[in-house]
Amino acid sequence: ELMTGYTMLRNGGVGNGGQPWVLRWSSRIRLTWLSFTLFIILVFFPLIAHYYLTTIDDADDAGKRIFGPRTGNELCEVKHVQDLCRIRESVSEELLQLEAKRQELNSEIAKLNLKIEACKKSIENAKQDLLQLKNVISQTEHSYKELMAQNQPKLSLPIRLLPDKDDVTFPLPKSNQNCRLHNCFDYSRCPLTSGFPVYVYNSDDYPFGSSLDPLIKQAFEATVRTNVYVTENANIACVYIILVGEMQEPIMPKPTELEQQLHSLPYWRTDGHNHLIINLSRKSETQNFIYNISTGRAMIAQSTFYDVQYRPGFDIVVSPLVHAMSEPNFLEIPPQVPVKRKYLFSFQGEKIESLRSSLQEVRSFEEEIEGNAPADYDDRIITTLKAVQDSKLDFVLVEFTCKNQPKASLPTEWALCGERDDRLELLKLSTFALIITPGDTHLVISSGCAMRLFEALEVGAIPVVLGEQVQLPYNDVIRWNEAALIIPKPRITEVHFLLRSISDNDLLAMRRQGRFLWETYFSTSDNVFSTVLAIIRTRIQIPAAPIREETAVEIPHRSGKAAGTDPNMADNGDLDLGPVETEPPYASPKYLRNFTLTAMDIYRNWNSAPGPFHLFPYTPFDPVLPSEAKFLGSGTGFRPIGGGAGGSGKEFQAALGGNVPREQFTVVMLTYEREEVLMNSLERLNGLPYLNKVVVVWNSPKLPSEDLLWPDIGVPIMVVRTEKNSLNNRFLPWDEIETEAILSIDDDAHLRHDEIMFGFRVWREARDRIVGFPGRYHAWDIPHQSWLYNSNYSCELSMVLTGAAFFHKYYAYLYSYVMPQAIRDMVDEYINCEDIAMNFLVSHLTRKPPIKVTSRWTFRCPGCPQALSHDDSHFHERHKCINFFVKVYGYMPLLYTQFRVDSVLFKTRLPHDKTKCFKFI
């Protein structure tokens, strides 16, 4: 190309383009030079500049440095950089700290991850162990059921006994006087499961009905209408009852006519078996007109019997029906204290034969011992009693002649003197009342003697019966030696010494027992009729009908609001509540011993309970309860069953306590138009162990608000509607209460869960007592000679308020159905005192004081609306209630106690690792 270009240049640039080629070549040369120049500038100039600047900074004068590196201190001397330096140092320190924390957290996370892995492995192992335990439990339950099936064969109702229509095969006794249950009673009409149906003839359908005393007939008919055993179906009846007396003298039918009318009864069946002829006496002069009547195999219940007429274990000696159509007036009954009264003993009566013989010379005691004993000791009785009266050693009153005309009486019987009110006034002043049996030993009981016994028991005079051959009312089921003295007539000379030797405690016990017998078996027509039926039913070993329960009418309500847990309520402190109940609510065991109880324990239970009081179910009211397996008639009415875990270590601490392995309680809460307070109280029960159910007794006629949302506390809440506003509704035996234990609590009471649980544990060990929290006591007001109710702090107590207390459901039956109606009327009148009435009842029955747990005294919430107890008249009414209740019971049943229950380790300092082994008794 150079040669070509040179040739072209030499030729003048002509050819192959000439001039344009030159231009192109020159432009190429400029571009190459320019590129080379730029390369030199860009490479060497920075190197030279760097070298120059470095050389300048190497100068000796450090102050002339411009671009060289400087120390931190030198930079900080620059004014505008000082703040930035401080920030840098602070941030550096924080970064170092955060880095250290990050490393620690990473280390902890690593450790926790290891623990999580270990926990996962433990959970898997625990699941396997739990599965194995479930299999073992399932196998054990299956084995237990198999063993139970082998040892307890299935029971079914027995085949019902069916009687023959004509009773052809029924055996005949040699005589009617030899009648006993085995040969004169048809058991085929009374199967065990029959329920003891009783058919009562209507006396007005027969001619003798017009001769009956109107008051007795009216009272008898009223009693029959309300008795649970009476049936209108005569074909299924076990016993047939006909009322034949007391009859009015002028229109009394002849014995032959009455006998024909009895034999013509539609279900008499030729001999009257399974019939009961009742002859009630309202007067002491009632005649024994049945004596001359052939009654066949029929049983007789009356107040007068001759020995040839009375068939022990078959006939029944009944008490006279004095209060035919009226309840006894408790205000007129004298108190049982003081124990000793004005007269040591008294007697008023008249007998013509004894008066005539007393005028003659009486043989000496030695002459009687040498010869034959006299058939009638009335002469010696008169002489001895007159001698005691004349001696003036004690105040006694004996009168053997009546100031007015004596009442009509049977031969050799001591006739009553004066009117009933006059006799009662004398007995109120007498510690003992003498009852002299008829001189005719063939007369085993008479209406006159029965009337004297009735009046003595009524006013608290202890009966002293002279004559051991007497058959007192209901003598085969009542132990009369606990309420009366039965002394043979030959011991008349020792009577004065015997009466003076009895201690005051024994006198009071006998007087109390006599009062109990009179109230339970004698006082009203209901008591007399129910007692007669109970005796027959018990003789033929038929269980009593269950006592009725109050049907709970539920008020519909919406539930769903989740209840929170108040930390103050759920805080258990140092107390261990024991095993937490995880099972659903379950009822207490049913009363399953009805049949064996009747056969085995009847005599001991009815009569021989220590002390003057009974909690025996076979009273005339027949309160055999459907769910009370513990009330078997011992001294307090309870018998423990089973056994606790016991011990002093973890086994005992993990047990609930008491003698029943598993049990729950029911909360009964009375409220009246305080919805907000009620909701708060219900929420506080959330999570409470062993709670079966909450029964809210809505005591207001106004129903709860429809938009009210009730809390969900994990157990059923039953809102019960009442017929009227009454504080007695607190103790009604509602059928919704399925547990024996009841926690009665006010809607404004504040109790922690640990307090409730401890109270429940204490009650399980003292099931016959009221166990509660607020204590009160009674005191004697000397200036006013009356009782006072006191709520001040004291070292002793005699009452526990039922606004926060445990008690047995058995007492709810007694309070509502057995306790005198006058007490419940007083509660309704004052709208007060129901808690005092319950304490009176339980102390009266058990002769034990209540039990207070914990040291707290007040349980009210300060923000709640005003309560009834804040009224000024509240305490005045309670004073009146106590004094009225004392009059009804006849004495003060409340007992003082300085006993309070706390946990075993209450305020006890122990090592921490030892505390868990010993918690509760």
Coordinates of C-alpha atoms in Angstrom, one line a residue, residues 490-771:
P490 CA -95.8 -53.1 146.0
R491 CA -93.0 -50.6 145.8
I492 CA -95.2 -47.7 146.7
T493 CA -93.3 -47.2 150.0
E494 CA -90.1 -46.7 147.9
V495 CA -91.5 -44.2 145.4
H496 CA -90.7 -41.1 147.4
F497 CA -87.0 -42.2 147.8
L498 CA -86.8 -43.1 144.1
L499 CA -88.2 -39.8 142.9
R500 CA -85.9 -37.8 145.0
S501 CA -82.8 -39.7 143.9
I502 CA -83.2 -38.9 140.2
S503 CA -80.7 -36.3 139.0
D504 CA -81.6 -33.1 137.2
N505 CA -80.0 -34.3 134.0
D506 CA -82.0 -37.5 134.0
L507 CA -85.2 -35.5 134.7
L508 CA -84.6 -33.2 131.9
A509 CA -83.8 -36.0 129.5
M510 CA -87.0 -37.8 130.4
R511 CA -89.0 -34.6 130.1
R512 CA -87.5 -34.0 126.6
Q513 CA -88.2 -37.5 125.5
G514 CA -91.8 -37.3 126.8
R515 CA -92.3 -34.0 124.9
F516 CA -90.9 -35.7 121.7
L517 CA -93.3 -38.7 122.1
W518 CA -96.2 -36.4 122.7
E519 CA -95.5 -34.2 119.7
T520 CA -94.7 -37.2 117.4
Y521 CA -97.3 -39.8 118.3
F522 CA -100.1 -38.2 120.5
S523 CA -100.7 -34.6 119.7
T524 CA -102.9 -34.6 116.5
S525 CA -105.2 -36.8 114.6
D526 CA -102.6 -37.0 111.8
N527 CA -100.0 -38.3 114.3
V528 CA -102.3 -40.9 115.8
F529 CA -103.5 -42.3 112.4
S530 CA -100.0 -42.3 110.9
T531 CA -98.6 -44.0 113.9
V532 CA -101.2 -46.8 113.7
L533 CA -100.4 -47.4 110.1
A534 CA -96.6 -47.2 110.7
I535 CA -96.9 -49.9 113.4
I536 CA -98.8 -52.3 111.1
R537 CA -96.5 -51.6 108.1
T538 CA -93.5 -52.2 110.2
R539 CA -94.9 -55.4 111.7
I540 CA -95.3 -56.9 108.2
Q541 CA -91.9 -55.6 107.1
I542 CA -93.0 -53.3 104.3
P543 CA -90.8 -50.3 103.6
A544 CA -92.2 -46.9 104.1
A545 CA -93.1 -44.7 101.2
P546 CA -90.4 -42.2 100.2
I547 CA -91.0 -38.7 101.6
R548 CA -92.2 -36.3 99.0
E549 CA -89.9 -33.8 97.5
E550 CA -90.7 -30.3 96.3
T551 CA -91.1 -30.2 92.5
A552 CA -88.8 -27.5 91.1
V553 CA -90.5 -25.4 88.5
E554 CA -87.7 -24.1 86.4
I555 CA -87.6 -20.6 85.0
P556 CA -86.2 -20.6 81.4
H557 CA -83.0 -18.6 81.1
R558 CA -80.3 -18.1 78.5
S559 CA -76.8 -19.2 79.3
G560 CA -73.7 -18.8 77.4
K561 CA -71.7 -15.9 78.8
A562 CA -68.3 -17.3 79.6
A563 CA -67.6 -16.8 83.3
G564 CA -64.2 -15.5 84.2
T565 CA -62.3 -16.5 87.3
D566 CA -61.8 -14.0 90.0
P567 CA -58.2 -14.4 91.2
N568 CA -59.2 -13.5 94.7
M569 CA -61.8 -16.2 94.7
A570 CA -59.7 -18.9 93.1
D571 CA -56.6 -18.1 95.1
N572 CA -56.0 -21.1 97.3
G573 CA -53.1 -19.7 99.2
D574 CA -51.1 -22.5 100.8
L575 CA -54.0 -24.9 100.9
D576 CA -54.1 -28.0 98.7
L577 CA -57.7 -28.8 97.5
G578 CA -56.8 -32.4 97.0
P579 CA -57.8 -34.4 93.9
V580 CA -59.5 -32.2 91.3
E581 CA -62.8 -33.7 90.2
T582 CA -62.8 -34.1 86.4
E583 CA -65.9 -36.3 86.1
P584 CA -69.3 -34.8 85.2
P585 CA -71.9 -34.2 88.0
Y586 CA -73.2 -37.3 89.7
A587 CA -75.8 -37.8 92.4
S588 CA -75.2 -39.2 95.9
P589 CA -75.9 -42.9 96.4
K590 CA -79.6 -43.8 96.7
Y591 CA -81.2 -45.2 99.9
L592 CA -81.0 -48.9 99.0
R593 CA -81.5 -50.6 102.4
N594 CA -85.3 -50.2 102.7
F595 CA -86.1 -53.9 103.1
T596 CA -83.3 -55.1 105.3
L597 CA -83.5 -52.0 107.4
T598 CA -87.1 -52.7 108.2
A599 CA -86.3 -56.3 109.3
M600 CA -83.1 -55.8 111.1
D601 CA -83.0 -52.4 112.8
I602 CA -86.6 -51.5 113.6
Y603 CA -86.6 -52.0 117.3
R604 CA -83.2 -50.5 118.0
N605 CA -83.8 -47.5 115.7
W606 CA -87.3 -46.6 116.9
N607 CA -86.7 -46.9 120.5
S608 CA -83.1 -47.2 121.7
A609 CA -81.3 -44.2 120.3
P610 CA -79.2 -42.7 123.1
G611 CA -80.6 -39.5 124.4
P612 CA -84.1 -38.2 124.1
F613 CA -84.3 -37.6 120.4
H614 CA -84.5 -39.7 117.3
L615 CA -83.5 -39.2 113.7
F616 CA -85.2 -42.4 112.9
P617 CA -87.0 -42.5 109.5
Y618 CA -90.0 -44.6 110.8
T619 CA -91.8 -41.8 112.6
P620 CA -95.5 -41.4 111.8
F621 CA -94.4 -39.1 109.0
D622 CA -92.5 -42.0 107.5
P623 CA -89.7 -39.7 106.2
V624 CA -87.7 -42.5 104.6
L625 CA -85.6 -40.6 102.2
P626 CA -84.7 -41.6 98.6
S627 CA -81.1 -40.5 98.8
E628 CA -80.0 -40.7 102.5
A629 CA -77.9 -43.8 102.8
K630 CA -76.3 -42.7 106.0
F631 CA -79.3 -42.1 108.3
L632 CA -79.7 -45.4 109.9
G633 CA -81.0 -44.4 113.3
S634 CA -78.0 -44.2 115.5
G635 CA -77.7 -41.6 118.1
T636 CA -77.3 -38.9 115.6
G637 CA -79.1 -40.6 112.7
F638 CA -75.9 -41.4 110.8
R639 CA -73.7 -44.4 110.3
P640 CA -70.4 -44.0 108.4
I641 CA -69.8 -46.3 105.5
G642 CA -66.6 -47.4 103.9
G643 CA -63.2 -46.0 104.9
G644 CA -61.0 -43.1 104.0
A645 CA -57.5 -43.5 102.5
G646 CA -55.9 -42.6 105.9
G647 CA -52.3 -42.3 106.6
S648 CA -49.9 -39.4 107.1
G649 CA -48.4 -38.9 103.7
K650 CA -49.3 -38.2 100.1
E651 CA -52.1 -40.8 100.1
F652 CA -54.0 -38.8 102.7
Q653 CA -53.1 -35.5 101.2
A654 CA -54.5 -36.6 97.9
A655 CA -57.8 -37.9 99.3
L656 CA -60.8 -35.8 99.6
G657 CA -61.3 -36.8 103.2
G658 CA -64.2 -38.4 105.0
N659 CA -65.5 -41.9 104.6
V660 CA -67.0 -41.7 101.1
P661 CA -64.4 -41.9 98.3
R662 CA -66.3 -39.6 95.9
E663 CA -68.9 -37.0 96.6
Q664 CA -70.2 -33.7 95.4
F665 CA -72.3 -30.9 96.8
T666 CA -75.1 -28.6 95.6
V667 CA -75.2 -24.9 96.0
V668 CA -78.6 -23.4 97.0
M669 CA -78.7 -19.7 96.5
L670 CA -81.7 -17.6 97.6
T671 CA -82.1 -14.3 95.7
Y672 CA -84.6 -11.5 95.3
E673 CA -84.5 -9.1 92.4
R674 CA -80.7 -8.5 92.6
E675 CA -79.6 -9.6 89.2
E676 CA -76.2 -8.0 89.0
V677 CA -75.3 -9.2 92.5
L678 CA -76.5 -12.7 91.6
M679 CA -74.6 -12.8 88.3
N680 CA -71.4 -11.8 90.1
S681 CA -71.9 -14.5 92.8
L682 CA -72.5 -17.2 90.2
E683 CA -69.4 -16.2 88.3
R684 CA -67.4 -16.6 91.4
L685 CA -68.4 -20.3 91.5
N686 CA -66.7 -21.0 88.2
G687 CA -64.1 -23.7 88.4
L688 CA -65.2 -24.7 92.0
P689 CA -64.2 -28.4 92.5
Y690 CA -66.9 -31.0 93.5
L691 CA -69.8 -28.7 92.6
N692 CA -72.7 -30.7 91.3
K693 CA -75.2 -28.1 90.5
V694 CA -76.4 -24.6 91.5
V695 CA -80.0 -24.2 92.4
V696 CA -81.1 -20.5 92.4
V697 CA -84.3 -20.0 94.4
W698 CA -85.9 -17.1 92.7
N699 CA -87.9 -15.6 95.6
S700 CA -89.6 -12.8 93.7
P701 CA -92.9 -12.8 91.9
K702 CA -91.2 -10.8 89.1
L703 CA -89.4 -13.0 86.7
P704 CA -85.8 -12.3 85.7
S705 CA -85.1 -10.0 82.8
E706 CA -85.6 -11.8 79.4
D707 CA -82.3 -10.3 78.1
L708 CA -80.4 -11.4 81.1
L709 CA -77.4 -13.6 80.1
W710 CA -76.5 -16.2 82.8
P711 CA -72.9 -17.2 83.2
D712 CA -71.6 -20.6 82.0
I713 CA -69.7 -22.0 85.1
G714 CA -69.3 -25.5 83.9
V715 CA -72.2 -27.1 85.9
P716 CA -75.9 -26.8 85.5
I717 CA -77.7 -23.7 86.9
M718 CA -81.3 -24.4 87.8
V719 CA -83.4 -21.3 88.5
V720 CA -86.4 -22.4 90.6
R721 CA -89.7 -20.4 90.8
T722 CA -91.4 -20.2 94.1
E723 CA -95.1 -19.9 95.0
K724 CA -94.5 -17.0 97.4
N725 CA -91.8 -14.8 98.8
S726 CA -90.7 -16.8 101.8
L727 CA -87.3 -17.4 103.5
N728 CA -88.5 -20.9 104.2
N729 CA -87.9 -21.6 100.5
R730 CA -84.2 -21.7 101.2
F731 CA -84.7 -25.1 102.9
L732 CA -87.3 -26.8 100.7
P733 CA -86.1 -30.3 99.6
W734 CA -86.1 -29.6 95.9
D735 CA -86.1 -32.7 93.7
E736 CA -83.3 -31.1 91.7
I737 CA -80.9 -31.5 94.7
E738 CA -79.3 -34.9 94.0
T739 CA -76.6 -34.7 96.6
E740 CA -76.6 -35.2 100.3
A741 CA -74.5 -32.1 100.9
I742 CA -76.1 -28.7 100.5
L743 CA -74.1 -25.5 100.6
S744 CA -76.7 -22.8 101.5
I745 CA -75.2 -19.4 100.5
D746 CA -76.5 -15.9 100.1
D747 CA -76.3 -14.1 96.8
D748 CA -74.0 -11.4 98.3
A749 CA -71.6 -13.7 100.3
H750 CA -68.0 -13.8 99.3
L751 CA -66.2 -17.1 99.8
R752 CA -62.9 -18.2 98.3
H753 CA -62.7 -21.6 96.7
D754 CA -60.3 -22.9 99.3
E755 CA -62.6 -21.9 102.1
I756 CA -65.6 -23.7 100.5
M757 CA -63.5 -26.8 99.9
F758 CA -62.2 -26.9 103.4
G759 CA -65.8 -26.4 104.8
F760 CA -66.9 -29.3 102.5
R761 CA -64.1 -31.5 103.9
V762 CA -65.0 -30.7 107.5
W763 CA -68.7 -31.5 106.8
R764 CA -67.9 -34.9 105.3
E765 CA -66.4 -35.8 108.7
A766 CA -69.4 -34.4 110.7
R767 CA -72.4 -35.0 108.4
D768 CA -74.9 -34.5 111.2
R769 CA -73.8 -31.0 112.0
I770 CA -74.2 -27.5 110.4
V771 CA -70.7 -26.6 109.2

